[in-house]
Amino acid sequence: QVQLVESGGGLVQAGGSLRLSCSASGRTFSSYVMGWFRQAPGKEREFVAAIRWIGTGTYYADSVKGRFTTSRDNAKKTVYLQMNSLKPEDTAVYYCSAGRSIATGQDEYDYWGQGTQVTVSS
């Protein structure tokens, strides 16, 4: 069982930066891969990035590669999504998740945070 609490959303101007945080808890949280998804109104949920608790592997969607960076702090049991050079099309509710592998399909992620709104103005 994994519990996830997400924070850090807000309103920023295009070209700005924002960092999302996702704190994990539960006795088995380290067995999971952490993923980031986003969903804009009227659109399907979209994979953004993923990171393992151990090792160096990360994965990014093409739409955010080079602009977003996901990282972790194992001592704090927290993963981060650093979002730079934000664009209006990045506007969405962002969700952190815990899954069985670094995968783009949301069905592979078993636990979800509550979501945080990111709005990028033009």
mmCIF file of C-alpha atoms in Angstrom:
data_model
loop_
_atom_site.group_PDB
_atom_site.id
_atom_site.type_symbol
_atom_site.label_atom_id
_atom_site.label_comp_id
_atom_site.label_asym_id
_atom_site.label_seq_id
_atom_site.Cartn_x
_atom_site.Cartn_y
_atom_site.Cartn_z
ATOM 1 C CA GLN A 1 0.000 0.000 0.000
ATOM 2 C CA VAL A 2 1.305 3.422 -0.989
ATOM 3 C CA GLN A 3 -0.070 6.826 -0.115
ATOM 4 C CA LEU A 4 0.870 9.844 -2.215
ATOM 5 C CA VAL A 5 0.467 13.523 -1.421
ATOM 6 C CA GLU A 6 1.169 16.030 -4.168
ATOM 7 C CA SER A 7 1.832 19.742 -3.930
ATOM 8 C CA GLY A 8 3.406 22.638 -5.803
ATOM 9 C CA GLY A 9 0.901 23.541 -8.490
ATOM 10 C CA GLY A 10 -0.028 27.090 -9.330
ATOM 11 C CA LEU A 11 -0.282 29.793 -11.949
ATOM 12 C CA VAL A 12 2.809 30.811 -13.898
ATOM 13 C CA GLN A 13 3.539 32.788 -17.024
ATOM 14 C CA ALA A 14 4.811 31.179 -20.195
ATOM 15 C CA GLY A 15 8.545 30.623 -19.964
ATOM 16 C CA GLY A 16 8.437 30.332 -16.208
ATOM 17 C CA SER A 17 9.249 27.435 -13.922
ATOM 18 C CA LEU A 18 7.448 25.412 -11.314
ATOM 19 C CA ARG A 19 8.394 22.438 -9.153
ATOM 20 C CA LEU A 20 5.921 19.780 -8.110
ATOM 21 C CA SER A 21 6.507 17.522 -5.124
ATOM 22 C CA CYS A 22 5.067 14.119 -4.354
ATOM 23 C CA SER A 23 5.605 12.594 -0.930
ATOM 24 C CA ALA A 24 5.236 8.838 -0.625
ATOM 25 C CA SER A 25 4.456 6.747 2.411
ATOM 26 C CA GLY A 26 3.669 3.148 3.176
ATOM 27 C CA ARG A 27 5.822 0.220 4.116
ATOM 28 C CA THR A 28 6.316 -0.958 0.535
ATOM 29 C CA PHE A 29 6.654 2.367 -1.273
ATOM 30 C CA SER A 30 10.250 1.709 -2.351
ATOM 31 C CA SER A 31 9.125 -1.288 -4.410
ATOM 32 C CA TYR A 32 7.337 1.005 -6.839
ATOM 33 C CA VAL A 33 8.280 3.240 -9.715
ATOM 34 C CA MET A 34 7.083 6.836 -9.517
ATOM 35 C CA GLY A 35 5.312 8.320 -12.491
ATOM 36 C CA TRP A 36 3.913 11.705 -13.440
ATOM 37 C CA PHE A 37 0.778 12.145 -15.537
ATOM 38 C CA ARG A 38 -1.275 15.146 -16.545
ATOM 39 C CA GLN A 39 -4.803 15.688 -17.781
ATOM 40 C CA ALA A 40 -6.240 18.784 -19.396
ATOM 41 C CA PRO A 41 -10.007 19.403 -19.540
ATOM 42 C CA GLY A 42 -11.618 17.270 -22.217
ATOM 43 C CA LYS A 43 -8.413 15.382 -22.969
ATOM 44 C CA GLU A 44 -7.024 11.970 -22.109
ATOM 45 C CA ARG A 45 -4.602 11.503 -19.272
ATOM 46 C CA GLU A 46 -1.067 11.806 -20.610
ATOM 47 C CA PHE A 47 2.196 10.321 -19.389
ATOM 48 C CA VAL A 48 4.822 12.905 -18.486
ATOM 49 C CA ALA A 49 7.789 11.308 -16.721
ATOM 50 C CA ALA A 50 8.870 8.481 -14.434
ATOM 51 C CA ILE A 51 11.732 7.649 -12.098
ATOM 52 C CA ARG A 52 12.870 4.707 -10.008
ATOM 53 C CA TRP A 53 13.670 4.910 -6.320
ATOM 54 C CA ILE A 54 16.959 3.142 -7.002
ATOM 55 C CA GLY A 55 19.275 3.318 -9.973
ATOM 56 C CA THR A 56 19.533 6.130 -12.477
ATOM 57 C CA GLY A 57 16.743 5.411 -14.913
ATOM 58 C CA THR A 58 14.340 8.149 -15.911
ATOM 59 C CA TYR A 59 11.866 8.422 -18.740
ATOM 60 C CA TYR A 60 10.176 11.425 -20.347
ATOM 61 C CA ALA A 61 7.452 12.026 -22.842
ATOM 62 C CA ASP A 62 8.679 13.705 -26.003
ATOM 63 C CA SER A 63 6.484 16.705 -25.297
ATOM 64 C CA VAL A 64 8.420 17.597 -22.141
ATOM 65 C CA LYS A 65 11.885 16.210 -22.834
ATOM 66 C CA GLY A 66 14.532 18.858 -22.310
ATOM 67 C CA ARG A 67 12.190 21.057 -20.281
ATOM 68 C CA PHE A 68 11.049 18.854 -17.392
ATOM 69 C CA THR A 69 13.237 16.916 -14.981
ATOM 70 C CA THR A 70 12.097 14.379 -12.428
ATOM 71 C CA SER A 71 14.270 13.631 -9.429
ATOM 72 C CA ARG A 72 14.060 11.996 -6.031
ATOM 73 C CA ASP A 73 15.100 12.427 -2.432
ATOM 74 C CA ASN A 74 15.055 8.970 -0.896
ATOM 75 C CA ALA A 75 15.609 10.249 2.637
ATOM 76 C CA LYS A 76 12.533 12.463 2.356
ATOM 77 C CA LYS A 77 10.615 9.832 0.368
ATOM 78 C CA THR A 78 9.750 12.534 -2.111
ATOM 79 C CA VAL A 79 9.924 12.804 -5.879
ATOM 80 C CA TYR A 80 9.982 16.082 -7.763
ATOM 81 C CA LEU A 81 9.010 17.308 -11.167
ATOM 82 C CA GLN A 82 10.948 20.417 -12.119
ATOM 83 C CA MET A 83 9.164 22.146 -14.980
ATOM 84 C CA ASN A 84 11.074 24.787 -16.911
ATOM 85 C CA SER A 85 10.234 26.791 -20.018
ATOM 86 C CA LEU A 86 6.563 26.227 -19.392
ATOM 87 C CA LYS A 87 4.123 26.618 -22.248
ATOM 88 C CA PRO A 88 0.367 27.234 -22.219
ATOM 89 C CA GLU A 89 -0.134 23.710 -23.538
ATOM 90 C CA ASP A 90 1.387 22.397 -20.307
ATOM 91 C CA THR A 91 -1.743 23.559 -18.486
ATOM 92 C CA ALA A 92 -3.341 20.531 -16.822
ATOM 93 C CA VAL A 93 -3.961 18.769 -13.567
ATOM 94 C CA TYR A 94 -0.767 16.917 -12.722
ATOM 95 C CA TYR A 95 -0.828 13.608 -10.872
ATOM 96 C CA CYS A 96 1.943 11.618 -9.284
ATOM 97 C CA SER A 97 1.589 7.865 -9.205
ATOM 98 C CA ALA A 98 3.268 4.669 -8.048
ATOM 99 C CA GLY A 99 3.464 1.717 -10.386
ATOM 100 C CA ARG A 100 5.134 -1.549 -11.159
ATOM 101 C CA SER A 101 7.392 -0.327 -13.943
ATOM 102 C CA ILE A 102 8.422 2.722 -15.911
ATOM 103 C CA ALA A 103 5.585 2.621 -18.391
ATOM 104 C CA THR A 104 3.469 5.138 -20.243
ATOM 105 C CA GLY A 105 0.171 3.387 -19.617
ATOM 106 C CA GLN A 106 -1.763 4.530 -16.587
ATOM 107 C CA ASP A 107 -3.028 0.990 -15.964
ATOM 108 C CA GLU A 108 0.464 0.045 -14.793
ATOM 109 C CA TYR A 109 0.263 2.551 -11.951
ATOM 110 C CA ASP A 110 -1.607 1.391 -8.867
ATOM 111 C CA TYR A 111 -1.632 4.428 -6.594
ATOM 112 C CA TRP A 112 -2.327 8.074 -7.299
ATOM 113 C CA GLY A 113 -1.972 11.421 -5.653
ATOM 114 C CA GLN A 114 -4.861 13.848 -5.473
ATOM 115 C CA GLY A 115 -3.610 15.990 -8.346
ATOM 116 C CA THR A 116 -2.464 19.587 -8.474
ATOM 117 C CA GLN A 117 -3.474 22.244 -10.984
ATOM 118 C CA VAL A 118 -0.804 23.817 -13.157
ATOM 119 C CA THR A 119 -1.903 26.784 -15.244
ATOM 120 C CA VAL A 120 0.438 28.507 -17.677
ATOM 121 C CA SER A 121 -0.700 31.850 -19.011
ATOM 122 C CA SER A 122 0.365 33.244 -22.366
#
